[in-house]
Amino acid sequence: MNSAAPLAARRRQRNAAERRFRLAALAAVCLSLGFVVFLLGTMAVEGARGFVETRVTLPIDLKAAGLTATDGEARFAAAIDDAATRAFGRNGPACLAEGSWMHLRDAVRQDPALLVRPGSIELPASSPVDVAAKHDGTPAAEAAVARLTAAGALSRGIDWAFLTGADATDPVRAGIWSALKGSLLTLTVTLLLAFPIGVLAALYLEEYAPRNRWTDFIEVSINNLAAVPSIIFGLLGLAVFLGTLHLPRSAPLVGGLTLALMTMPVIVIAGRNAIRAVPPSIRDAALAVGATPVQVMFDHVLPLAMPGILTGTILGLARALGETAPLLMIGMRAFIAAAPRGFTDPATVLPVQIFLWSDQIDRGFVEKTSAAIIVLLVLLLSMSGIAIWLRQRFEARR
Amino acid sequence: MTTTGLLFTIVGLALIGWLSARMRAAAFRRPAIQRFGSLPVHHAWVVALWVLGPPLTFLVIWSLTSPALVTDRVLASPLAAALPASAFERASILSDARALAQGSGGVFHPAAVRLAPAYAAAQRHYDWLASAAALILALAGGVFAFVRVSPAFSARWRLENGVVLLLLAAALVAILTTAGIVGSLLYEAARFFAMVPAIDFLTGTRWSPQVIDPADPGASLGALPLFWGTFFIGAIIAMAVALPLGLMSAIYLGQYARPRTRAWAKPALEVLAGIPTVVYGYFAALSVAPRVRDLGLFLGIADASSESALAAGLVMGIMIVPFVSSTADDALRAVPAEMRDGSLALGATPSETIRHVLIPAALPGIAGGVLLAISRAIGETMIVVMAASGVATLTLDPFASTTTVTKQIVDLLTGEAEFDSAKTLAAFALGLVLFAATLLLNVVALVIVKRYREAYE
């Protein structure tokens, strides 16, 4: 009885320690998951604004201005300035985005009746007004928003031009299509190089390679390449592809080559695991009925290993799609005002575009950056979704 | 002929070879008297490989050597006599002329404009030679293989050997890449160390590459503050965040959580590993850095920077969490179940079992994982480029601005400098140090993990 009391106390103490430890572990999980939610939530809230544009409804009478559909930029711009001054006062023209005259020209071409009778047209608001309408802006812009709201001229809509436009100095007009196309071109080069080379190398190492020093050396190289910091690949691309081979700077070709070297080890490692998982009975059966080693490999082993290889390839490409540092090294950070047309045109890619926009001082770019991040994350998530789907389908069948 | 056109022609020739060899081989089979070792399609592939192989190999080797040949030819032309003697200036004019000849716009040296036509001519000359040689090789290979298409020719086994060669070549690309990395880093770094003594670079404490004194470049290229900053952000601050969070998450998900919780929580945690680093960088610069600065000011640190080591390190630590947690999870699961069961049977609580049995047994695996995580953290670029500062300081204060090796590599190479100056070559020397450090960490980690695995298997 005497020893029972300290024992019970000690047990309580130990159980309390157990609960504390368990709580601490749970807290670590919650904290990490909370960070995921916080990061994605911040980006989603900020980025959603980037997809919305503020529009100004401008009453316009082109008959008085004597405009014709074939006039140039200067006359359209003057007509807009004139109408804006008349409708919203002296600061009116500053409320409209820089490229508004193009909208007017397109509207006139679509509906020539605008030239002869008074009407109204919806134009994108300028960046300060846009920022002020969504949250806090400069005092002058807030005043302009109050005036426009009083006149009932402000409205909101989805900014389709963001998905179809190219980079611009004015955040209202900046779009991500050029960066997206650059990413697609770059990934095409990466896929075309890394996939065949990676699969063939994996086949060699699993099916043919004799156990000797050379094979060990190849294996060590591949495993080590998978862990080399990505910026080192950028230095390699700079020294070899630009410095020695004189390939064009900033081109998707060079970016794709650099990323292919980075992605290849990932594909080789995934490919080897998938090939190793093919049951040996398949090989034995095929060899027994007279197939040659190459026939066994391409007709039996490879088709069975393909889902696993494809999963690894998609994950490798997803990593390449999100990669920024090596592409900065090879000059894919230029201001690209038009979408690249080929593999050797100067281009930029989505992550680099995000990096460039994040450096801009204009507040309008903050939400554009987040919107571009959303586009990038949606692409990456759908790629990993496809990879997971492939893996599950594959595992279910076996 | 353009490269694309040439490649299409060669592939077209291969297709013609494939079809005609198949037709020819199919003709042997008509009498159906004897059985052949090879199918027509085997003959067809042998011919196609003979058409493709030689010219493509030639073109790969050619693309590595021809730029030097073109430059030599331009330098041999009378126009080049007017070039300045200085090697740097000469190289910059030549690269301008090359850019002009390739049709890119921009501002160029007047000498380059004069030299551009000569460059274009030399380029055309060698392109023409290469195209002709490639086509001749393709035709010769095709004819050589085609005349050997006969019933006695064992195309099937030739094809086997050809495919094995192809596979070997693919596997060698990995070695070539490694050799390319080591070679280019060593070559450029050697040029750098010819200008700046290695001892100044490795032990100097003053880093200000914006103003380099040509007489003594080593005085402003001391990289010690960068090494310290990299270690401070990547190995100390980031690990202080990632190790407890990652290890405790692994313990909870692996030892306490119900299978259903684990099934969704583990992939959710791995989302962190899939987020591109540029997003982390943006997040660090936009959301974390200002708050860290406010915290520093609140704590009474007057010089708290908005580009502090703490902000970059915190976010980097979060990025590494799933990595630490998955390696720790693997290591904990690899501990034999008997050890855990024995401890529990003796009356130890689960937490006592974890702390006194599982973690000591899994320690080498966890340590290996941590080393790999550090290697990843010090090689991480975008977070520090966007959130850390460019000012190199040797400081222990996490609120002060600190810079890292990767951040400086990006800064040095994205300026307007010449490719040959001490400033850009310094980036390659930094790259070499980074490569060596990550290689060392990876090798040590692998050795630790391997030894430990052997102990239990």
mmCIF file with all atom_site columns, N, CA and C in Angstrom, chain B residues 93-153:
data_model
loop_
_atom_site.group_PDB
_atom_site.id
_atom_site.type_symbol
_atom_site.label_atom_id
_atom_site.label_alt_id
_atom_site.label_comp_id
_atom_site.label_asym_id
_atom_site.label_entity_id
_atom_site.label_seq_id
_atom_site.pdbx_PDB_ins_code
_atom_site.Cartn_x
_atom_site.Cartn_y
_atom_site.Cartn_z
_atom_site.occupancy
_atom_site.B_iso_or_equiv
_atom_site.pdbx_formal_charge
_atom_site.auth_seq_id
_atom_site.auth_comp_id
_atom_site.auth_asym_id
_atom_site.auth_atom_id
_atom_site.pdbx_PDB_model_num
ATOM 1   N N  . ILE B 1 93  ? 33.413 40.951  -79.719  1.00 0.00 ? 93  ILE B N  1
ATOM 2   C CA . ILE B 1 93  ? 33.053 41.343  -81.084  1.00 0.00 ? 93  ILE B CA 1
ATOM 3   C C  . ILE B 1 93  ? 32.610 40.127  -81.883  1.00 0.00 ? 93  ILE B C  1
ATOM 4   N N  . LEU B 1 94  ? 33.340 39.017  -81.699  1.00 0.00 ? 94  LEU B N  1
ATOM 5   C CA . LEU B 1 94  ? 32.980 37.797  -82.426  1.00 0.00 ? 94  LEU B CA 1
ATOM 6   C C  . LEU B 1 94  ? 31.585 37.317  -82.035  1.00 0.00 ? 94  LEU B C  1
ATOM 7   N N  . SER B 1 95  ? 31.267 37.387  -80.731  1.00 0.00 ? 95  SER B N  1
ATOM 8   C CA . SER B 1 95  ? 29.952 36.875  -80.335  1.00 0.00 ? 95  SER B CA 1
ATOM 9   C C  . SER B 1 95  ? 28.857 37.805  -80.853  1.00 0.00 ? 95  SER B C  1
ATOM 10  N N  . ASP B 1 96  ? 29.151 39.121  -80.909  1.00 0.00 ? 96  ASP B N  1
ATOM 11  C CA . ASP B 1 96  ? 28.183 40.048  -81.515  1.00 0.00 ? 96  ASP B CA 1
ATOM 12  C C  . ASP B 1 96  ? 27.966 39.719  -82.989  1.00 0.00 ? 96  ASP B C  1
ATOM 13  N N  . ALA B 1 97  ? 29.085 39.467  -83.681  1.00 0.00 ? 97  ALA B N  1
ATOM 14  C CA . ALA B 1 97  ? 28.986 39.164  -85.113  1.00 0.00 ? 97  ALA B CA 1
ATOM 15  C C  . ALA B 1 97  ? 28.181 37.901  -85.338  1.00 0.00 ? 97  ALA B C  1
ATOM 16  N N  . ARG B 1 98  ? 28.374 36.930  -84.429  1.00 0.00 ? 98  ARG B N  1
ATOM 17  C CA . ARG B 1 98  ? 27.633 35.672  -84.544  1.00 0.00 ? 98  ARG B CA 1
ATOM 18  C C  . ARG B 1 98  ? 26.138 35.943  -84.377  1.00 0.00 ? 98  ARG B C  1
ATOM 19  N N  . ALA B 1 99  ? 25.809 36.763  -83.356  1.00 0.00 ? 99  ALA B N  1
ATOM 20  C CA . ALA B 1 99  ? 24.393 37.074  -83.112  1.00 0.00 ? 99  ALA B CA 1
ATOM 21  C C  . ALA B 1 99  ? 23.794 37.771  -84.329  1.00 0.00 ? 99  ALA B C  1
ATOM 22  N N  . LEU B 1 100 ? 24.551 38.717  -84.916  1.00 0.00 ? 100 LEU B N  1
ATOM 23  C CA . LEU B 1 100 ? 24.071 39.430  -86.109  1.00 0.00 ? 100 LEU B CA 1
ATOM 24  C C  . LEU B 1 100 ? 23.861 38.456  -87.255  1.00 0.00 ? 100 LEU B C  1
ATOM 25  N N  . ALA B 1 101 ? 24.843 37.555  -87.459  1.00 0.00 ? 101 ALA B N  1
ATOM 26  C CA . ALA B 1 101 ? 24.754 36.619  -88.572  1.00 0.00 ? 101 ALA B CA 1
ATOM 27  C C  . ALA B 1 101 ? 23.561 35.688  -88.401  1.00 0.00 ? 101 ALA B C  1
ATOM 28  N N  . GLN B 1 102 ? 23.201 35.427  -87.129  1.00 0.00 ? 102 GLN B N  1
ATOM 29  C CA . GLN B 1 102 ? 22.046 34.560  -86.887  1.00 0.00 ? 102 GLN B CA 1
ATOM 30  C C  . GLN B 1 102 ? 20.739 35.335  -86.951  1.00 0.00 ? 102 GLN B C  1
ATOM 31  N N  . GLY B 1 103 ? 20.851 36.651  -87.150  1.00 0.00 ? 103 GLY B N  1
ATOM 32  C CA . GLY B 1 103 ? 19.651 37.435  -87.411  1.00 0.00 ? 103 GLY B CA 1
ATOM 33  C C  . GLY B 1 103 ? 18.975 38.013  -86.188  1.00 0.00 ? 103 GLY B C  1
ATOM 34  N N  . SER B 1 104 ? 19.676 38.100  -85.046  1.00 0.00 ? 104 SER B N  1
ATOM 35  C CA . SER B 1 104 ? 19.023 38.727  -83.898  1.00 0.00 ? 104 SER B CA 1
ATOM 36  C C  . SER B 1 104 ? 19.335 40.228  -83.894  1.00 0.00 ? 104 SER B C  1
ATOM 37  N N  . GLY B 1 105 ? 18.422 40.994  -83.306  1.00 0.00 ? 105 GLY B N  1
ATOM 38  C CA . GLY B 1 105 ? 18.591 42.447  -83.289  1.00 0.00 ? 105 GLY B CA 1
ATOM 39  C C  . GLY B 1 105 ? 19.352 42.889  -82.063  1.00 0.00 ? 105 GLY B C  1
ATOM 40  N N  . GLY B 1 106 ? 19.482 44.210  -81.887  1.00 0.00 ? 106 GLY B N  1
ATOM 41  C CA . GLY B 1 106 ? 20.155 44.714  -80.697  1.00 0.00 ? 106 GLY B CA 1
ATOM 42  C C  . GLY B 1 106 ? 21.229 45.722  -81.057  1.00 0.00 ? 106 GLY B C  1
ATOM 43  N N  . VAL B 1 107 ? 21.968 46.127  -80.059  1.00 0.00 ? 107 VAL B N  1
ATOM 44  C CA . VAL B 1 107 ? 23.027 47.111  -80.269  1.00 0.00 ? 107 VAL B CA 1
ATOM 45  C C  . VAL B 1 107 ? 24.348 46.367  -80.415  1.00 0.00 ? 107 VAL B C  1
ATOM 46  N N  . PHE B 1 108 ? 25.055 46.639  -81.490  1.00 0.00 ? 108 PHE B N  1
ATOM 47  C CA . PHE B 1 108 ? 26.274 45.892  -81.741  1.00 0.00 ? 108 PHE B CA 1
ATOM 48  C C  . PHE B 1 108 ? 27.457 46.821  -81.938  1.00 0.00 ? 108 PHE B C  1
ATOM 49  N N  . HIS B 1 109 ? 28.611 46.270  -81.689  1.00 0.00 ? 109 HIS B N  1
ATOM 50  C CA . HIS B 1 109 ? 29.882 46.935  -81.939  1.00 0.00 ? 109 HIS B CA 1
ATOM 51  C C  . HIS B 1 109 ? 30.008 47.157  -83.462  1.00 0.00 ? 109 HIS B C  1
ATOM 52  N N  . PRO B 1 110 ? 30.499 48.332  -83.898  1.00 0.00 ? 110 PRO B N  1
ATOM 53  C CA . PRO B 1 110 ? 30.618 48.555  -85.349  1.00 0.00 ? 110 PRO B CA 1
ATOM 54  C C  . PRO B 1 110 ? 31.499 47.511  -86.040  1.00 0.00 ? 110 PRO B C  1
ATOM 55  N N  . ALA B 1 111 ? 32.561 47.062  -85.362  1.00 0.00 ? 111 ALA B N  1
ATOM 56  C CA . ALA B 1 111 ? 33.428 46.048  -85.969  1.00 0.00 ? 111 ALA B CA 1
ATOM 57  C C  . ALA B 1 111 ? 32.650 44.764  -86.214  1.00 0.00 ? 111 ALA B C  1
ATOM 58  N N  . ALA B 1 112 ? 31.704 44.487  -85.306  1.00 0.00 ? 112 ALA B N  1
ATOM 59  C CA . ALA B 1 112 ? 30.901 43.272  -85.456  1.00 0.00 ? 112 ALA B CA 1
ATOM 60  C C  . ALA B 1 112 ? 30.021 43.358  -86.689  1.00 0.00 ? 112 ALA B C  1
ATOM 61  N N  . VAL B 1 113 ? 29.478 44.558  -86.943  1.00 0.00 ? 113 VAL B N  1
ATOM 62  C CA . VAL B 1 113 ? 28.623 44.726  -88.115  1.00 0.00 ? 113 VAL B CA 1
ATOM 63  C C  . VAL B 1 113 ? 29.423 44.450  -89.389  1.00 0.00 ? 113 VAL B C  1
ATOM 64  N N  . ARG B 1 114 ? 30.697 44.905  -89.421  1.00 0.00 ? 114 ARG B N  1
ATOM 65  C CA . ARG B 1 114 ? 31.528 44.644  -90.606  1.00 0.00 ? 114 ARG B CA 1
ATOM 66  C C  . ARG B 1 114 ? 31.838 43.163  -90.737  1.00 0.00 ? 114 ARG B C  1
ATOM 67  N N  . LEU B 1 115 ? 31.986 42.502  -89.582  1.00 0.00 ? 115 LEU B N  1
ATOM 68  C CA . LEU B 1 115 ? 32.419 41.119  -89.596  1.00 0.00 ? 115 LEU B CA 1
ATOM 69  C C  . LEU B 1 115 ? 31.267 40.142  -89.858  1.00 0.00 ? 115 LEU B C  1
ATOM 70  N N  . ALA B 1 116 ? 30.034 40.621  -89.629  1.00 0.00 ? 116 ALA B N  1
ATOM 71  C CA . ALA B 1 116 ? 28.885 39.708  -89.698  1.00 0.00 ? 116 ALA B CA 1
ATOM 72  C C  . ALA B 1 116 ? 28.761 38.988  -91.039  1.00 0.00 ? 116 ALA B C  1
ATOM 73  N N  . PRO B 1 117 ? 28.915 39.688  -92.206  1.00 0.00 ? 117 PRO B N  1
ATOM 74  C CA . PRO B 1 117 ? 28.799 38.962  -93.477  1.00 0.00 ? 117 PRO B CA 1
ATOM 75  C C  . PRO B 1 117 ? 29.827 37.842  -93.599  1.00 0.00 ? 117 PRO B C  1
ATOM 76  N N  . ALA B 1 118 ? 31.060 38.096  -93.138  1.00 0.00 ? 118 ALA B N  1
ATOM 77  C CA . ALA B 1 118 ? 32.091 37.060  -93.196  1.00 0.00 ? 118 ALA B CA 1
ATOM 78  C C  . ALA B 1 118 ? 31.669 35.881  -92.342  1.00 0.00 ? 118 ALA B C  1
ATOM 79  N N  . TYR B 1 119 ? 31.077 36.202  -91.186  1.00 0.00 ? 119 TYR B N  1
ATOM 80  C CA . TYR B 1 119 ? 30.628 35.139  -90.298  1.00 0.00 ? 119 TYR B CA 1
ATOM 81  C C  . TYR B 1 119 ? 29.555 34.299  -90.965  1.00 0.00 ? 119 TYR B C  1
ATOM 82  N N  . ALA B 1 120 ? 28.553 35.005  -91.541  1.00 0.00 ? 120 ALA B N  1
ATOM 83  C CA . ALA B 1 120 ? 27.465 34.283  -92.194  1.00 0.00 ? 120 ALA B CA 1
ATOM 84  C C  . ALA B 1 120 ? 28.008 33.409  -93.321  1.00 0.00 ? 120 ALA B C  1
ATOM 85  N N  . ALA B 1 121 ? 28.984 33.944  -94.078  1.00 0.00 ? 121 ALA B N  1
ATOM 86  C CA . ALA B 1 121 ? 29.554 33.191  -95.200  1.00 0.00 ? 121 ALA B CA 1
ATOM 87  C C  . ALA B 1 121 ? 30.253 31.933  -94.693  1.00 0.00 ? 121 ALA B C  1
ATOM 88  N N  . ALA B 1 122 ? 31.059 32.086  -93.626  1.00 0.00 ? 122 ALA B N  1
ATOM 89  C CA . ALA B 1 122 ? 31.778 30.923  -93.082  1.00 0.00 ? 122 ALA B CA 1
ATOM 90  C C  . ALA B 1 122 ? 30.788 29.892  -92.576  1.00 0.00 ? 122 ALA B C  1
ATOM 91  N N  . GLN B 1 123 ? 29.731 30.390  -91.915  1.00 0.00 ? 123 GLN B N  1
ATOM 92  C CA . GLN B 1 123 ? 28.704 29.489  -91.393  1.00 0.00 ? 123 GLN B CA 1
ATOM 93  C C  . GLN B 1 123 ? 28.052 28.700  -92.531  1.00 0.00 ? 123 GLN B C  1
ATOM 94  N N  . ARG B 1 124 ? 27.708 29.438  -93.619  1.00 0.00 ? 124 ARG B N  1
ATOM 95  C CA . ARG B 1 124 ? 27.073 28.793  -94.774  1.00 0.00 ? 124 ARG B CA 1
ATOM 96  C C  . ARG B 1 124 ? 27.978 27.733  -95.370  1.00 0.00 ? 124 ARG B C  1
ATOM 97  N N  . HIS B 1 125 ? 29.273 28.108  -95.490  1.00 0.00 ? 125 HIS B N  1
ATOM 98  C CA . HIS B 1 125 ? 30.256 27.201  -96.068  1.00 0.00 ? 125 HIS B CA 1
ATOM 99  C C  . HIS B 1 125 ? 30.267 25.876  -95.312  1.00 0.00 ? 125 HIS B C  1
ATOM 100 N N  . TYR B 1 126 ? 30.399 25.970  -93.973  1.00 0.00 ? 126 TYR B N  1
ATOM 101 C CA . TYR B 1 126 ? 30.507 24.745  -93.186  1.00 0.00 ? 126 TYR B CA 1
ATOM 102 C C  . TYR B 1 126 ? 29.172 24.006  -93.111  1.00 0.00 ? 126 TYR B C  1
ATOM 103 N N  . ASP B 1 127 ? 28.060 24.761  -93.078  1.00 0.00 ? 127 ASP B N  1
ATOM 104 C CA . ASP B 1 127 ? 26.749 24.106  -93.060  1.00 0.00 ? 127 ASP B CA 1
ATOM 105 C C  . ASP B 1 127 ? 26.570 23.262  -94.313  1.00 0.00 ? 127 ASP B C  1
ATOM 106 N N  . TRP B 1 128 ? 26.997 23.854  -95.441  1.00 0.00 ? 128 TRP B N  1
ATOM 107 C CA . TRP B 1 128 ? 26.860 23.164  -96.718  1.00 0.00 ? 128 TRP B CA 1
ATOM 108 C C  . TRP B 1 128 ? 27.686 21.883  -96.702  1.00 0.00 ? 128 TRP B C  1
ATOM 109 N N  . LEU B 1 129 ? 28.922 21.986  -96.231  1.00 0.00 ? 129 LEU B N  1
ATOM 110 C CA . LEU B 1 129 ? 29.811 20.826  -96.128  1.00 0.00 ? 129 LEU B CA 1
ATOM 111 C C  . LEU B 1 129 ? 29.188 19.742  -95.265  1.00 0.00 ? 129 LEU B C  1
ATOM 112 N N  . ALA B 1 130 ? 28.656 20.178  -94.100  1.00 0.00 ? 130 ALA B N  1
ATOM 113 C CA . ALA B 1 130 ? 28.116 19.206  -93.156  1.00 0.00 ? 130 ALA B CA 1
ATOM 114 C C  . ALA B 1 130 ? 26.897 18.512  -93.748  1.00 0.00 ? 130 ALA B C  1
ATOM 115 N N  . SER B 1 131 ? 26.017 19.301  -94.415  1.00 0.00 ? 131 SER B N  1
ATOM 116 C CA . SER B 1 131 ? 24.825 18.702  -95.006  1.00 0.00 ? 131 SER B CA 1
ATOM 117 C C  . SER B 1 131 ? 25.227 17.657  -96.034  1.00 0.00 ? 131 SER B C  1
ATOM 118 N N  . ALA B 1 132 ? 26.185 18.026  -96.907  1.00 0.00 ? 132 ALA B N  1
ATOM 119 C CA . ALA B 1 132 ? 26.611 17.095  -97.949  1.00 0.00 ? 132 ALA B CA 1
ATOM 120 C C  . ALA B 1 132 ? 27.180 15.835  -97.320  1.00 0.00 ? 132 ALA B C  1
ATOM 121 N N  . ALA B 1 133 ? 28.039 16.000  -96.309  1.00 0.00 ? 133 ALA B N  1
ATOM 122 C CA . ALA B 1 133 ? 28.661 14.832  -95.676  1.00 0.00 ? 133 ALA B CA 1
ATOM 123 C C  . ALA B 1 133 ? 27.602 13.950  -95.030  1.00 0.00 ? 133 ALA B C  1
ATOM 124 N N  . ALA B 1 134 ? 26.620 14.573  -94.358  1.00 0.00 ? 134 ALA B N  1
ATOM 125 C CA . ALA B 1 134 ? 25.591 13.781  -93.683  1.00 0.00 ? 134 ALA B CA 1
ATOM 126 C C  . ALA B 1 134 ? 24.782 12.987  -94.697  1.00 0.00 ? 134 ALA B C  1
ATOM 127 N N  . LEU B 1 135 ? 24.429 13.654  -95.821  1.00 0.00 ? 135 LEU B N  1
ATOM 128 C CA . LEU B 1 135 ? 23.627 12.954  -96.834  1.00 0.00 ? 135 LEU B CA 1
ATOM 129 C C  . LEU B 1 135 ? 24.422 11.813  -97.453  1.00 0.00 ? 135 LEU B C  1
ATOM 130 N N  . ILE B 1 136 ? 25.725 12.061  -97.717  1.00 0.00 ? 136 ILE B N  1
ATOM 131 C CA . ILE B 1 136 ? 26.549 10.994  -98.300  1.00 0.00 ? 136 ILE B CA 1
ATOM 132 C C  . ILE B 1 136 ? 26.626 9.811   -97.341  1.00 0.00 ? 136 ILE B C  1
ATOM 133 N N  . LEU B 1 137 ? 26.829 10.117  -96.047  1.00 0.00 ? 137 LEU B N  1
ATOM 134 C CA . LEU B 1 137 ? 26.888 9.043   -95.052  1.00 0.00 ? 137 LEU B CA 1
ATOM 135 C C  . LEU B 1 137 ? 25.591 8.254   -95.025  1.00 0.00 ? 137 LEU B C  1
ATOM 136 N N  . ALA B 1 138 ? 24.448 8.976   -95.080  1.00 0.00 ? 138 ALA B N  1
ATOM 137 C CA . ALA B 1 138 ? 23.155 8.297   -95.036  1.00 0.00 ? 138 ALA B CA 1
ATOM 138 C C  . ALA B 1 138 ? 23.006 7.373   -96.235  1.00 0.00 ? 138 ALA B C  1
ATOM 139 N N  . LEU B 1 139 ? 23.333 7.906   -97.433  1.00 0.00 ? 139 LEU B N  1
ATOM 140 C CA . LEU B 1 139 ? 23.191 7.102   -98.650  1.00 0.00 ? 139 LEU B CA 1
ATOM 141 C C  . LEU B 1 139 ? 24.133 5.908   -98.614  1.00 0.00 ? 139 LEU B C  1
ATOM 142 N N  . ALA B 1 140 ? 25.404 6.163   -98.221  1.00 0.00 ? 140 ALA B N  1
ATOM 143 C CA . ALA B 1 140 ? 26.383 5.084   -98.211  1.00 0.00 ? 140 ALA B CA 1
ATOM 144 C C  . ALA B 1 140 ? 25.951 3.990   -97.258  1.00 0.00 ? 140 ALA B C  1
ATOM 145 N N  . GLY B 1 141 ? 25.502 4.398   -96.045  1.00 0.00 ? 141 GLY B N  1
ATOM 146 C CA . GLY B 1 141 ? 25.044 3.413   -95.060  1.00 0.00 ? 141 GLY B CA 1
ATOM 147 C C  . GLY B 1 141 ? 23.876 2.609   -95.605  1.00 0.00 ? 141 GLY B C  1
ATOM 148 N N  . GLY B 1 142 ? 22.937 3.331   -96.229  1.00 0.00 ? 142 GLY B N  1
ATOM 149 C CA . GLY B 1 142 ? 21.758 2.660   -96.765  1.00 0.00 ? 142 GLY B CA 1
ATOM 150 C C  . GLY B 1 142 ? 22.124 1.660   -97.840  1.00 0.00 ? 142 GLY B C  1
ATOM 151 N N  . VAL B 1 143 ? 22.988 2.073   -98.802  1.00 0.00 ? 143 VAL B N  1
ATOM 152 C CA . VAL B 1 143 ? 23.372 1.183   -99.898  1.00 0.00 ? 143 VAL B CA 1
ATOM 153 C C  . VAL B 1 143 ? 24.121 -0.024  -99.352  1.00 0.00 ? 143 VAL B C  1
ATOM 154 N N  . PHE B 1 144 ? 25.061 0.224   -98.424  1.00 0.00 ? 144 PHE B N  1
ATOM 155 C CA . PHE B 1 144 ? 25.852 -0.855  -97.825  1.00 0.00 ? 144 PHE B CA 1
ATOM 156 C C  . PHE B 1 144 ? 24.929 -1.907  -97.209  1.00 0.00 ? 144 PHE B C  1
ATOM 157 N N  . ALA B 1 145 ? 23.924 -1.428  -96.448  1.00 0.00 ? 145 ALA B N  1
ATOM 158 C CA . ALA B 1 145 ? 23.034 -2.378  -95.779  1.00 0.00 ? 145 ALA B CA 1
ATOM 159 C C  . ALA B 1 145 ? 22.098 -3.050  -96.779  1.00 0.00 ? 145 ALA B C  1
ATOM 160 N N  . PHE B 1 146 ? 21.659 -2.259  -97.778  1.00 0.00 ? 146 PHE B N  1
ATOM 161 C CA . PHE B 1 146 ? 20.653 -2.775  -98.712  1.00 0.00 ? 146 PHE B CA 1
ATOM 162 C C  . PHE B 1 146 ? 21.196 -3.931  -99.549  1.00 0.00 ? 146 PHE B C  1
ATOM 163 N N  . VAL B 1 147 ? 22.456 -3.811  -100.005 1.00 0.00 ? 147 VAL B N  1
ATOM 164 C CA . VAL B 1 147 ? 22.990 -4.879  -100.856 1.00 0.00 ? 147 VAL B CA 1
ATOM 165 C C  . VAL B 1 147 ? 23.185 -6.153  -100.045 1.00 0.00 ? 147 VAL B C  1
ATOM 166 N N  . ARG B 1 148 ? 23.232 -6.041  -98.727  1.00 0.00 ? 148 ARG B N  1
ATOM 167 C CA . ARG B 1 148 ? 23.432 -7.250  -97.927  1.00 0.00 ? 148 ARG B CA 1
ATOM 168 C C  . ARG B 1 148 ? 22.113 -7.933  -97.561  1.00 0.00 ? 148 ARG B C  1
ATOM 169 N N  . VAL B 1 149 ? 20.988 -7.347  -97.996  1.00 0.00 ? 149 VAL B N  1
ATOM 170 C CA . VAL B 1 149 ? 19.702 -7.997  -97.711  1.00 0.00 ? 149 VAL B CA 1
ATOM 171 C C  . VAL B 1 149 ? 19.620 -9.262  -98.538  1.00 0.00 ? 149 VAL B C  1
ATOM 172 N N  . SER B 1 150 ? 19.734 -10.410 -97.873  1.00 0.00 ? 150 SER B N  1
ATOM 173 C CA . SER B 1 150 ? 19.663 -11.689 -98.602  1.00 0.00 ? 150 SER B CA 1
ATOM 174 C C  . SER B 1 150 ? 19.142 -12.725 -97.624  1.00 0.00 ? 150 SER B C  1
ATOM 175 N N  . PRO B 1 151 ? 18.651 -13.864 -98.135  1.00 0.00 ? 151 PRO B N  1
ATOM 176 C CA . PRO B 1 151 ? 18.101 -14.883 -97.228  1.00 0.00 ? 151 PRO B CA 1
ATOM 177 C C  . PRO B 1 151 ? 19.126 -15.342 -96.204  1.00 0.00 ? 151 PRO B C  1
ATOM 178 N N  . ALA B 1 152 ? 20.410 -15.336 -96.569  1.00 0.00 ? 152 ALA B N  1
ATOM 179 C CA . ALA B 1 152 ? 21.417 -15.855 -95.654  1.00 0.00 ? 152 ALA B CA 1
ATOM 180 C C  . ALA B 1 152 ? 21.800 -14.853 -94.573  1.00 0.00 ? 152 ALA B C  1
ATOM 181 N N  . PHE B 1 153 ? 21.455 -13.600 -94.783  1.00 0.00 ? 153 PHE B N  1
ATOM 182 C CA . PHE B 1 153 ? 21.886 -12.551 -93.851  1.00 0.00 ? 153 PHE B CA 1
ATOM 183 C C  . PHE B 1 153 ? 21.009 -12.585 -92.592  1.00 0.00 ? 153 PHE B C  1
#
